[in-house]
CSV table of N, CA, C and O in Angstrom, one decimal:
chain,number,residue,atom,x,y,z
A,15,MET,N,-42.4,-86.2,13.1
A,15,MET,CA,-41.5,-86.8,14.0
A,15,MET,C,-40.1,-86.8,13.4
A,15,MET,O,-39.9,-87.0,12.3
A,16,CYS,N,-39.2,-86.6,14.3
A,16,CYS,CA,-37.8,-86.5,13.9
A,16,CYS,C,-37.3,-87.8,13.3
A,16,CYS,O,-37.4,-88.9,13.9
A,17,PRO,N,-36.7,-87.8,12.1
A,17,PRO,CA,-36.2,-89.0,11.5
A,17,PRO,C,-35.1,-89.7,12.4
A,17,PRO,O,-35.0,-90.9,12.3
A,18,CYS,N,-34.4,-88.9,13.1
A,18,CYS,CA,-33.3,-89.5,14.0
A,18,CYS,C,-34.0,-90.3,15.1
A,18,CYS,O,-33.4,-91.4,15.5
A,19,LEU,N,-35.1,-89.9,15.6
A,19,LEU,CA,-35.8,-90.7,16.6
A,19,LEU,C,-36.2,-92.1,16.0
A,19,LEU,O,-36.0,-93.1,16.7
A,20,GLN,N,-36.7,-92.1,14.8
A,20,GLN,CA,-37.1,-93.3,14.2
A,20,GLN,C,-35.9,-94.2,13.9
A,20,GLN,O,-36.0,-95.4,14.1
A,21,ALA,N,-34.8,-93.6,13.5
A,21,ALA,CA,-33.6,-94.4,13.2
A,21,ALA,C,-33.0,-95.0,14.5
A,21,ALA,O,-32.7,-96.2,14.5
A,22,GLU,N,-33.0,-94.2,15.6
A,22,GLU,CA,-32.6,-94.8,16.8
A,22,GLU,C,-33.5,-95.9,17.3
A,22,GLU,O,-33.1,-96.9,17.9
A,23,ASN,N,-34.8,-95.7,17.1
A,23,ASN,CA,-35.8,-96.7,17.5
A,23,ASN,C,-35.6,-98.0,16.8
A,23,ASN,O,-35.7,-99.1,17.4
A,24,LYS,N,-35.2,-97.9,15.5
A,24,LYS,CA,-34.9,-99.2,14.8
A,24,LYS,C,-33.7,-99.9,15.3
A,24,LYS,O,-33.7,-101.1,15.4
A,25,LYS,N,-32.7,-99.1,15.8
A,25,LYS,CA,-31.6,-99.7,16.4
A,25,LYS,C,-32.0,-100.5,17.7
A,25,LYS,O,-31.5,-101.6,18.0
A,26,ILE,N,-32.8,-99.8,18.5
A,26,ILE,CA,-33.3,-100.4,19.7
A,26,ILE,C,-34.1,-101.7,19.4
A,26,ILE,O,-33.9,-102.7,20.1
A,27,GLU,N,-34.9,-101.6,18.4
A,27,GLU,CA,-35.7,-102.8,18.0
A,27,GLU,C,-34.8,-104.0,17.6
A,27,GLU,O,-35.0,-105.1,18.0
A,28,ALA,N,-33.7,-103.6,16.8
A,28,ALA,CA,-32.8,-104.7,16.3
A,28,ALA,C,-32.1,-105.3,17.5
A,28,ALA,O,-31.9,-106.5,17.6
A,29,TYR,N,-31.7,-104.5,18.5
A,29,TYR,CA,-31.0,-105.0,19.7
A,29,TYR,C,-31.9,-105.9,20.5
A,29,TYR,O,-31.5,-107.0,20.9
A,30,LEU,N,-33.2,-105.5,20.7
A,30,LEU,CA,-34.1,-106.3,21.4
A,30,LEU,C,-34.5,-107.6,20.7
A,30,LEU,O,-34.7,-108.6,21.4
A,31,LYS,N,-34.5,-107.5,19.4
A,31,LYS,CA,-34.8,-108.8,18.6
A,31,LYS,C,-33.6,-109.7,18.8
A,31,LYS,O,-33.8,-110.9,19.0
A,32,THR,N,-32.4,-109.2,18.7
A,32,THR,CA,-31.2,-110.0,18.8
A,32,THR,C,-31.0,-110.6,20.2
A,32,THR,O,-30.7,-111.8,20.4
A,33,ARG,N,-31.0,-109.7,21.2
A,33,ARG,CA,-30.7,-110.1,22.6
A,33,ARG,C,-31.9,-110.7,23.4
A,33,ARG,O,-31.6,-111.4,24.3
A,34,CYS,N,-33.1,-110.3,23.0
A,34,CYS,CA,-34.2,-110.7,23.8
A,34,CYS,C,-35.3,-111.5,23.0
A,34,CYS,O,-36.4,-111.7,23.5
A,35,GLY,N,-35.0,-111.8,21.8
A,35,GLY,CA,-36.0,-112.5,21.0
A,35,GLY,C,-37.2,-111.7,20.6
A,35,GLY,O,-38.2,-112.3,20.3
A,36,GLY,N,-37.1,-110.4,20.8
A,36,GLY,CA,-38.2,-109.5,20.4
A,36,GLY,C,-39.3,-109.5,21.5
A,36,GLY,O,-40.4,-108.9,21.2
A,37,HIS,N,-39.0,-110.0,22.7
A,37,HIS,CA,-40.0,-110.0,23.8
A,37,HIS,C,-39.3,-109.4,25.0
A,37,HIS,O,-38.3,-109.9,25.4
A,38,ILE,N,-39.9,-108.4,25.6
A,38,ILE,CA,-39.4,-107.9,26.9
A,38,ILE,C,-40.6,-107.7,27.8
A,38,ILE,O,-41.8,-107.5,27.4
A,39,ARG,N,-40.3,-107.8,29.1
A,39,ARG,CA,-41.4,-107.7,30.1
A,39,ARG,C,-41.9,-106.3,30.3
A,39,ARG,O,-43.1,-106.1,30.4
A,40,ALA,N,-40.9,-105.3,30.3
A,40,ALA,CA,-41.3,-104.0,30.6
A,40,ALA,C,-40.3,-103.0,29.9
A,40,ALA,O,-39.2,-103.4,29.8
A,41,ALA,N,-40.8,-101.9,29.6
A,41,ALA,CA,-40.0,-100.8,29.1
A,41,ALA,C,-40.3,-99.5,29.8
A,41,ALA,O,-41.5,-99.2,29.9
A,42,TYR,N,-39.3,-98.8,30.3
A,42,TYR,CA,-39.6,-97.6,31.0
A,42,TYR,C,-38.9,-96.5,30.3
A,42,TYR,O,-37.7,-96.6,29.9
A,43,GLY,N,-39.6,-95.4,30.1
A,43,GLY,CA,-38.9,-94.2,29.4
A,43,GLY,C,-39.3,-93.0,30.1
A,43,GLY,O,-40.5,-92.8,30.5
A,44,CYS,N,-38.4,-92.1,30.4
A,44,CYS,CA,-38.6,-90.8,31.0
A,44,CYS,C,-38.2,-89.7,30.0
A,44,CYS,O,-37.1,-89.8,29.4
A,45,SER,N,-39.1,-88.8,29.8
A,45,SER,CA,-38.8,-87.7,28.9
A,45,SER,C,-38.6,-88.2,27.5
A,45,SER,O,-39.5,-88.8,26.9
A,46,LEU,N,-37.4,-88.0,26.9
A,46,LEU,CA,-37.1,-88.5,25.6
A,46,LEU,C,-37.3,-90.1,25.5
A,46,LEU,O,-37.8,-90.6,24.5
A,47,GLY,N,-36.9,-90.7,26.6
A,47,GLY,CA,-37.0,-92.2,26.7
A,47,GLY,C,-38.5,-92.6,26.5
A,47,GLY,O,-38.8,-93.7,26.0
A,48,GLY,N,-39.4,-91.8,27.0
A,48,GLY,CA,-40.8,-92.1,26.9
A,48,GLY,C,-41.2,-92.1,25.4
A,48,GLY,O,-42.1,-92.9,25.0
A,49,SER,N,-40.6,-91.2,24.6
A,49,SER,CA,-40.9,-91.2,23.2
A,49,SER,C,-40.5,-92.6,22.5
A,49,SER,O,-41.2,-93.1,21.7
A,50,PHE,N,-39.3,-93.1,23.0
A,50,PHE,CA,-38.9,-94.4,22.4
A,50,PHE,C,-39.8,-95.5,22.8
A,50,PHE,O,-40.1,-96.4,22.0
A,51,VAL,N,-40.2,-95.5,24.1
A,51,VAL,CA,-41.2,-96.5,24.5
A,51,VAL,C,-42.5,-96.4,23.7
A,51,VAL,O,-43.0,-97.4,23.2
A,52,GLY,N,-43.0,-95.2,23.5
A,52,GLY,CA,-44.2,-95.0,22.7
A,52,GLY,C,-44.0,-95.5,21.3
A,52,GLY,O,-44.9,-96.2,20.7
A,53,LEU,N,-42.9,-95.3,20.7
A,53,LEU,CA,-42.6,-95.8,19.3
A,53,LEU,C,-42.5,-97.3,19.3
A,53,LEU,O,-43.0,-97.9,18.4
A,54,LEU,N,-41.8,-97.8,20.3
A,54,LEU,CA,-41.8,-99.3,20.3
A,54,LEU,C,-43.1,-99.9,20.4
A,54,LEU,O,-43.4,-100.9,19.7
A,55,VAL,N,-44.0,-99.4,21.2
A,55,VAL,CA,-45.4,-99.9,21.3
A,55,VAL,C,-46.1,-99.7,20.0
A,55,VAL,O,-46.8,-100.6,19.5
A,56,ALA,N,-46.0,-98.5,19.4
A,56,ALA,CA,-46.8,-98.1,18.3
A,56,ALA,C,-46.4,-99.0,17.1
A,56,ALA,O,-47.2,-99.4,16.3
A,57,ARG,N,-45.1,-99.2,16.9
A,57,ARG,CA,-44.6,-100.0,15.7
A,57,ARG,C,-44.9,-101.5,15.8
A,57,ARG,O,-45.0,-102.2,14.8
A,58,GLN,N,-45.2,-102.0,17.0
A,58,GLN,CA,-45.6,-103.4,17.3
A,58,GLN,C,-44.6,-104.4,16.7
A,58,GLN,O,-45.0,-105.5,16.3
A,59,ASN,N,-43.3,-104.1,16.7
A,59,ASN,CA,-42.3,-105.0,16.2
A,59,ASN,C,-41.7,-105.8,17.4
A,59,ASN,O,-41.0,-106.8,17.2
A,60,ILE,N,-41.9,-105.2,18.6
A,60,ILE,CA,-41.4,-105.8,19.8
A,60,ILE,C,-42.5,-106.1,20.7
A,60,ILE,O,-43.4,-105.2,20.9
A,61,HIS,N,-42.6,-107.2,21.4
A,61,HIS,CA,-43.7,-107.5,22.3
A,61,HIS,C,-43.3,-106.9,23.7
A,61,HIS,O,-42.2,-107.4,24.2
A,62,ILE,N,-44.0,-106.0,24.2
A,62,ILE,CA,-43.8,-105.4,25.5
A,62,ILE,C,-45.0,-105.6,26.4
A,62,ILE,O,-46.1,-105.2,26.1
A,63,ALA,N,-44.8,-106.3,27.5
A,63,ALA,CA,-45.9,-106.6,28.4
A,63,ALA,C,-46.4,-105.3,29.1
A,63,ALA,O,-47.6,-105.1,29.3
A,64,TYR,N,-45.4,-104.5,29.5
A,64,TYR,CA,-45.7,-103.2,30.2
A,64,TYR,C,-44.9,-102.1,29.7
A,64,TYR,O,-43.7,-102.2,29.6
A,65,GLY,N,-45.6,-101.0,29.3
A,65,GLY,CA,-44.9,-99.8,28.9
A,65,GLY,C,-45.1,-98.7,30.0
A,65,GLY,O,-46.2,-98.4,30.4
A,66,ILE,N,-44.0,-98.2,30.5
A,66,ILE,CA,-44.1,-97.3,31.6
A,66,ILE,C,-43.5,-96.0,31.2
A,66,ILE,O,-42.3,-95.9,30.8
A,67,LEU,N,-44.3,-94.9,31.3
A,67,LEU,CA,-43.8,-93.6,30.9
A,67,LEU,C,-43.6,-92.8,32.2
A,67,LEU,O,-44.5,-92.7,33.0
A,68,GLY,N,-42.5,-92.2,32.4
A,68,GLY,CA,-42.2,-91.4,33.6
A,68,GLY,C,-41.7,-90.1,33.2
A,68,GLY,O,-41.2,-89.9,32.1
A,69,SER,N,-41.7,-89.1,34.1
A,69,SER,CA,-41.2,-87.8,33.8
A,69,SER,C,-40.5,-87.3,35.1
A,69,SER,O,-41.1,-87.4,36.1
A,70,SER,N,-39.4,-86.7,34.9
A,70,SER,CA,-38.7,-86.1,36.1
A,70,SER,C,-39.0,-84.7,36.2
A,70,SER,O,-38.5,-84.0,37.1
A,71,ASP,N,-39.9,-84.1,35.4
A,71,ASP,CA,-40.2,-82.7,35.4
A,71,ASP,C,-40.7,-82.3,36.8
A,71,ASP,O,-40.2,-81.3,37.4
A,72,LEU,N,-41.6,-83.0,37.3
A,72,LEU,CA,-42.2,-82.6,38.6
A,72,LEU,C,-41.2,-83.0,39.7
A,72,LEU,O,-41.1,-82.2,40.7
A,73,ASP,N,-40.4,-84.0,39.6
A,73,ASP,CA,-39.5,-84.5,40.6
A,73,ASP,C,-38.3,-83.4,40.8
A,73,ASP,O,-37.8,-83.3,41.8
A,74,GLN,N,-37.9,-82.8,39.7
A,74,GLN,CA,-36.8,-81.9,39.7
A,74,GLN,C,-37.2,-80.4,40.0
A,74,GLN,O,-36.4,-79.6,40.2
A,75,ALA,N,-38.5,-80.2,40.1
A,75,ALA,CA,-38.9,-78.8,40.3
A,75,ALA,C,-38.9,-78.5,41.8
A,75,ALA,O,-38.9,-79.3,42.6
A,76,SER,N,-38.8,-77.2,42.0
A,76,SER,CA,-38.9,-76.7,43.4
A,76,SER,C,-40.3,-77.1,44.0
A,76,SER,O,-41.2,-77.3,43.2
A,77,PRO,N,-40.4,-77.1,45.3
A,77,PRO,CA,-41.7,-77.5,45.8
A,77,PRO,C,-42.9,-76.5,45.3
A,77,PRO,O,-44.0,-77.0,45.0
A,78,LEU,N,-42.6,-75.2,45.2
A,78,LEU,CA,-43.6,-74.3,44.7
A,78,LEU,C,-44.0,-74.6,43.3
A,78,LEU,O,-45.2,-74.7,42.9
A,79,ALA,N,-43.0,-74.8,42.4
A,79,ALA,CA,-43.2,-75.1,41.0
A,79,ALA,C,-43.9,-76.4,40.8
A,79,ALA,O,-44.8,-76.5,40.0
A,80,ALA,N,-43.5,-77.4,41.6
A,80,ALA,CA,-44.2,-78.7,41.5
A,80,ALA,C,-45.6,-78.6,41.9
A,80,ALA,O,-46.5,-79.2,41.3
A,81,LYS,N,-45.9,-77.9,43.0
A,81,LYS,CA,-47.3,-77.7,43.4
A,81,LYS,C,-48.1,-77.0,42.3
A,81,LYS,O,-49.3,-77.4,42.0
A,82,LEU,N,-47.6,-75.9,41.7
A,82,LEU,CA,-48.3,-75.2,40.7
A,82,LEU,C,-48.6,-76.1,39.5
A,82,LEU,O,-49.7,-76.1,38.9
A,83,GLN,N,-47.5,-76.9,39.1
A,83,GLN,CA,-47.7,-77.8,38.0
A,83,GLN,C,-48.7,-78.9,38.2
A,83,GLN,O,-49.6,-79.2,37.4
A,84,ALA,N,-48.7,-79.4,39.4
A,84,ALA,CA,-49.7,-80.5,39.8
A,84,ALA,C,-51.1,-79.9,39.8
A,84,ALA,O,-52.0,-80.5,39.4
A,85,ASP,N,-51.2,-78.7,40.4
A,85,ASP,CA,-52.5,-78.1,40.5
A,85,ASP,C,-53.1,-77.8,39.1
A,85,ASP,O,-54.3,-77.8,38.9
A,86,PHE,N,-52.2,-77.5,38.1
A,86,PHE,CA,-52.7,-77.2,36.8
A,86,PHE,C,-52.9,-78.5,36.0
A,86,PHE,O,-53.9,-78.6,35.3
A,87,LEU,N,-52.1,-79.5,36.1
A,87,LEU,CA,-52.1,-80.7,35.3
A,87,LEU,C,-53.2,-81.7,35.8
A,87,LEU,O,-53.8,-82.4,35.0
A,88,LEU,N,-53.4,-81.8,37.1
A,88,LEU,CA,-54.3,-82.8,37.6
A,88,LEU,C,-55.7,-82.7,37.0
A,88,LEU,O,-56.3,-83.7,36.6
A,89,PRO,N,-56.3,-81.5,37.0
A,89,PRO,CA,-57.6,-81.4,36.4
A,89,PRO,C,-57.6,-81.7,34.9
A,89,PRO,O,-58.7,-82.1,34.3
A,90,LEU,N,-56.5,-81.6,34.2
A,90,LEU,CA,-56.4,-82.0,32.8
A,90,LEU,C,-56.3,-83.5,32.6
A,90,LEU,O,-56.9,-84.1,31.7
A,91,ILE,N,-55.5,-84.2,33.5
A,91,ILE,CA,-55.2,-85.6,33.3
A,91,ILE,C,-56.3,-86.5,33.8
A,91,ILE,O,-56.6,-87.5,33.2
A,92,VAL,N,-56.9,-86.2,35.0
A,92,VAL,CA,-57.9,-87.0,35.6
A,92,VAL,C,-59.1,-87.4,34.6
A,92,VAL,O,-59.4,-88.6,34.5
A,93,PRO,N,-59.7,-86.4,33.9
A,93,PRO,CA,-60.7,-86.8,32.9
A,93,PRO,C,-60.3,-87.8,31.9
A,93,PRO,O,-61.0,-88.7,31.5
A,94,VAL,N,-59.0,-87.7,31.4
A,94,VAL,CA,-58.5,-88.7,30.4
A,94,VAL,C,-58.4,-90.1,31.0
A,94,VAL,O,-58.9,-91.0,30.4
A,95,VAL,N,-57.9,-90.2,32.2
A,95,VAL,CA,-57.8,-91.5,32.8
A,95,VAL,C,-59.2,-92.0,33.2
A,95,VAL,O,-59.5,-93.2,33.0
A,96,ARG,N,-60.0,-91.2,33.8
A,96,ARG,CA,-61.4,-91.6,34.3
A,96,ARG,C,-62.3,-91.9,33.1
A,96,ARG,O,-63.0,-92.9,33.1
A,97,ASP,N,-62.4,-91.0,32.1
A,97,ASP,CA,-63.4,-91.0,31.1
A,97,ASP,C,-62.9,-91.4,29.7
A,97,ASP,O,-63.6,-91.6,28.8
A,98,GLY,N,-61.5,-91.3,29.5
A,98,GLY,CA,-61.0,-91.6,28.2
A,98,GLY,C,-61.0,-90.4,27.3
A,98,GLY,O,-60.7,-90.5,26.1
A,99,LYS,N,-61.4,-89.2,27.8
A,99,LYS,CA,-61.5,-88.0,27.0
A,99,LYS,C,-61.1,-86.8,27.8
A,99,LYS,O,-61.2,-86.8,29.1
A,100,LEU,N,-60.6,-85.8,27.1
A,100,LEU,CA,-60.2,-84.6,27.8
A,100,LEU,C,-61.5,-83.8,28.1
A,100,LEU,O,-62.5,-83.8,27.3
A,101,LYS,N,-61.6,-83.1,29.2
A,101,LYS,CA,-62.7,-82.3,29.6
A,101,LYS,C,-62.9,-81.1,28.7
A,101,LYS,O,-64.0,-80.8,28.3
A,102,ALA,N,-61.8,-80.4,28.5
A,102,ALA,CA,-61.9,-79.2,27.6
A,102,ALA,C,-62.0,-79.6,26.2
A,102,ALA,O,-61.2,-80.3,25.6
A,103,LYS,N,-63.1,-79.1,25.6
A,103,LYS,CA,-63.4,-79.6,24.2
A,103,LYS,C,-62.4,-79.1,23.2
A,103,LYS,O,-62.0,-79.9,22.3
A,104,PHE,N,-61.8,-77.9,23.4
A,104,PHE,CA,-60.8,-77.5,22.4
A,104,PHE,C,-59.5,-78.4,22.5
A,104,PHE,O,-58.9,-78.7,21.5
A,105,LEU,N,-59.2,-78.8,23.7
A,105,LEU,CA,-58.0,-79.7,23.9
A,105,LEU,C,-58.3,-81.1,23.3
A,105,LEU,O,-57.5,-81.7,22.7
A,106,GLN,N,-59.6,-81.6,23.5
A,106,GLN,CA,-60.0,-82.9,22.9
A,106,GLN,C,-59.9,-82.8,21.4
A,106,GLN,O,-59.5,-83.7,20.7
A,107,LYS,N,-60.4,-81.7,20.8
A,107,LYS,CA,-60.3,-81.5,19.3
A,107,LYS,C,-58.8,-81.6,18.8
A,107,LYS,O,-58.5,-82.2,17.8
A,108,ARG,N,-58.0,-80.9,19.6
A,108,ARG,CA,-56.5,-80.9,19.2
A,108,ARG,C,-56.0,-82.3,19.3
A,108,ARG,O,-55.2,-82.8,18.5
A,109,LEU,N,-56.3,-83.0,20.4
A,109,LEU,CA,-55.8,-84.4,20.5
A,109,LEU,C,-56.4,-85.3,19.4
A,109,LEU,O,-55.6,-86.1,18.8
A,110,ASP,N,-57.6,-85.1,19.1
A,110,ASP,CA,-58.2,-85.9,18.0
A,110,ASP,C,-57.5,-85.6,16.7
A,110,ASP,O,-57.2,-86.5,15.9
A,111,LYS,N,-57.2,-84.3,16.4
A,111,LYS,CA,-56.5,-83.9,15.2
A,111,LYS,C,-55.1,-84.6,15.2
A,111,LYS,O,-54.7,-85.1,14.2
A,112,HIS,N,-54.3,-84.5,16.3
A,112,HIS,CA,-53.0,-85.1,16.4
A,112,HIS,C,-53.1,-86.6,16.2
A,112,HIS,O,-52.2,-87.2,15.6
A,113,ALA,N,-54.1,-87.2,16.8
A,113,ALA,CA,-54.3,-88.7,16.6
A,113,ALA,C,-54.5,-89.0,15.1
A,113,ALA,O,-53.9,-90.0,14.7
A,114,ARG,N,-55.2,-88.2,14.4
A,114,ARG,CA,-55.4,-88.5,13.0
A,114,ARG,C,-54.1,-88.3,12.2
A,114,ARG,O,-53.7,-89.1,11.3
A,115,GLU,N,-53.3,-87.3,12.6
A,115,GLU,CA,-52.1,-87.0,11.9
A,115,GLU,C,-51.0,-88.0,12.2
A,115,GLU,O,-50.2,-88.4,11.3
A,116,LEU,N,-50.8,-88.3,13.5
A,116,LEU,CA,-49.7,-89.2,13.9
A,116,LEU,C,-50.1,-90.6,14.0
A,116,LEU,O,-49.3,-91.5,14.1
A,117,GLY,N,-51.4,-90.9,13.9
A,117,GLY,CA,-51.9,-92.3,13.8
A,117,GLY,C,-51.6,-93.2,15.0
A,117,GLY,O,-51.9,-92.8,16.2
A,118,ASP,N,-50.9,-94.3,14.8
A,118,ASP,CA,-50.7,-95.3,15.8
A,118,ASP,C,-49.9,-94.8,17.1
A,118,ASP,O,-50.2,-95.3,18.1
A,119,CYS,N,-49.1,-93.8,16.9
A,119,CYS,CA,-48.3,-93.4,18.0
A,119,CYS,C,-49.1,-92.8,19.1
A,119,CYS,O,-49.0,-93.1,20.3
A,120,VAL,N,-50.1,-91.9,18.8
A,120,VAL,CA,-51.0,-91.3,19.7
A,120,VAL,C,-51.9,-92.4,20.3
A,120,VAL,O,-52.1,-92.4,21.5
A,121,LYS,N,-52.4,-93.2,19.5
A,121,LYS,CA,-53.3,-94.3,19.9
A,121,LYS,C,-52.6,-95.2,20.9
A,121,LYS,O,-53.2,-95.6,22.0
A,122,ALA,N,-51.4,-95.5,20.6
A,122,ALA,CA,-50.6,-96.4,21.5
A,122,ALA,C,-50.4,-95.7,22.9
A,122,ALA,O,-50.5,-96.4,23.9
A,123,PHE,N,-50.0,-94.4,22.8
A,123,PHE,CA,-49.8,-93.7,24.1
A,123,PHE,C,-51.1,-93.7,24.9
A,123,PHE,O,-51.0,-93.9,26.1
A,124,LEU,N,-52.2,-93.4,24.3
A,124,LEU,CA,-53.4,-93.3,25.0
A,124,LEU,C,-53.8,-94.6,25.6
A,124,LEU,O,-54.4,-94.7,26.7
A,125,LYS,N,-53.5,-95.7,24.9
A,125,LYS,CA,-53.8,-97.0,25.4
A,125,LYS,C,-53.0,-97.4,26.6
A,125,LYS,O,-53.4,-98.0,27.5
A,126,MET,N,-51.7,-97.0,26.5
A,126,MET,CA,-50.8,-97.2,27.6
A,126,MET,C,-51.2,-96.4,28.8
A,126,MET,O,-51.1,-96.8,30.0
A,127,PHE,N,-51.6,-95.1,28.5
A,127,PHE,CA,-52.0,-94.2,29.5
A,127,PHE,C,-53.2,-94.7,30.3
A,127,PHE,O,-53.4,-94.5,31.5
A,128,GLY,N,-54.0,-95.4,29.6
A,128,GLY,CA,-55.2,-96.0,30.2
A,128,GLY,C,-56.5,-95.7,29.4
A,128,GLY,O,-56.6,-94.7,28.8
A,129,GLU,N,-57.3,-96.6,29.4
A,129,GLU,CA,-58.6,-96.4,28.8
A,129,GLU,C,-59.6,-96.0,29.9
A,129,GLU,O,-59.2,-95.9,31.1
A,130,ALA,N,-60.8,-95.7,29.6
A,130,ALA,CA,-61.7,-95.2,30.6
A,130,ALA,C,-61.8,-96.0,31.9
A,130,ALA,O,-61.9,-97.2,31.8
A,131,ARG,N,-61.7,-95.3,33.0
A,131,ARG,CA,-61.8,-95.9,34.3
A,131,ARG,C,-62.8,-95.1,35.1
A,131,ARG,O,-62.4,-94.2,35.8
A,132,PRO,N,-64.0,-95.4,35.0
A,132,PRO,CA,-65.1,-94.6,35.7
A,132,PRO,C,-65.0,-94.6,37.2
A,132,PRO,O,-65.5,-93.7,37.8
A,133,TYR,N,-64.2,-95.5,37.8
A,133,TYR,CA,-64.1,-95.6,39.2
A,133,TYR,C,-63.0,-94.6,39.7
A,133,TYR,O,-62.9,-94.4,40.9
A,134,MET,N,-62.3,-94.0,38.9
A,134,MET,CA,-61.2,-93.1,39.3
A,134,MET,C,-61.7,-91.8,39.8
A,134,MET,O,-62.6,-91.2,39.2
A,135,ALA,N,-61.1,-91.3,40.8
A,135,ALA,CA,-61.5,-90.0,41.4
A,135,ALA,C,-60.2,-89.2,41.4
A,135,ALA,O,-59.1,-89.6,41.8
A,136,GLY,N,-60.4,-87.9,41.1
A,136,GLY,CA,-59.3,-87.0,41.2
A,136,GLY,C,-59.0,-86.6,42.6
A,136,GLY,O,-60.0,-86.3,43.3
A,137,ARG,N,-57.8,-86.5,43.0
A,137,ARG,CA,-57.4,-86.1,44.4
A,137,ARG,C,-56.4,-85.1,44.3
A,137,ARG,O,-55.5,-85.1,43.4
A,138,LYS,N,-56.4,-84.2,45.2
A,138,LYS,CA,-55.4,-83.1,45.3
A,138,LYS,C,-54.1,-83.7,45.6
A,138,LYS,O,-54.0,-84.5,46.5
A,139,LEU,N,-53.1,-83.3,44.8
A,139,LEU,CA,-51.7,-83.8,45.1
A,139,LEU,C,-51.0,-82.9,46.1
A,139,LEU,O,-51.3,-81.7,46.1
A,140,SER,N,-50.2,-83.4,46.9
A,140,SER,CA,-49.4,-82.5,47.8
A,140,SER,C,-47.9,-82.8,47.5
A,140,SER,O,-47.6,-83.9,47.2
A,141,THR,N,-47.1,-81.8,47.6
A,141,THR,CA,-45.7,-82.0,47.4
A,141,THR,C,-45.0,-82.1,48.7
A,141,THR,O,-45.4,-81.5,49.7
A,142,VAL,N,-44.0,-82.8,48.8
A,142,VAL,CA,-43.2,-83.0,50.0
A,142,VAL,C,-42.0,-82.2,50.0
A,142,VAL,O,-41.3,-82.0,49.0
């Protein structure tokens, strides 16, 4: 992980401790901002009731690119949300390896992303 990310995250934590008493209701991060939200959660120095990760990648894509990305990503994401594990064994092994290497950051992301939800069903996304 980039040392500059950690340094900036410490500044954010200091600000939140000073201005908010170390407690915030929600934190939203998109793209790089999502990395900061993940670090805040993983470091556990700030109490965050809700961590929201967003991405503008699909929003900014052309309708065709967004459809192709959704068609590719949905089958990968649904098993993680539904079962708590990736369906592809080689991807699950890579995720497990990264979780061991990066520790709390990956675990915090997966916890924010969701734990197993057996009632979840994958549905085809459509782009507008």
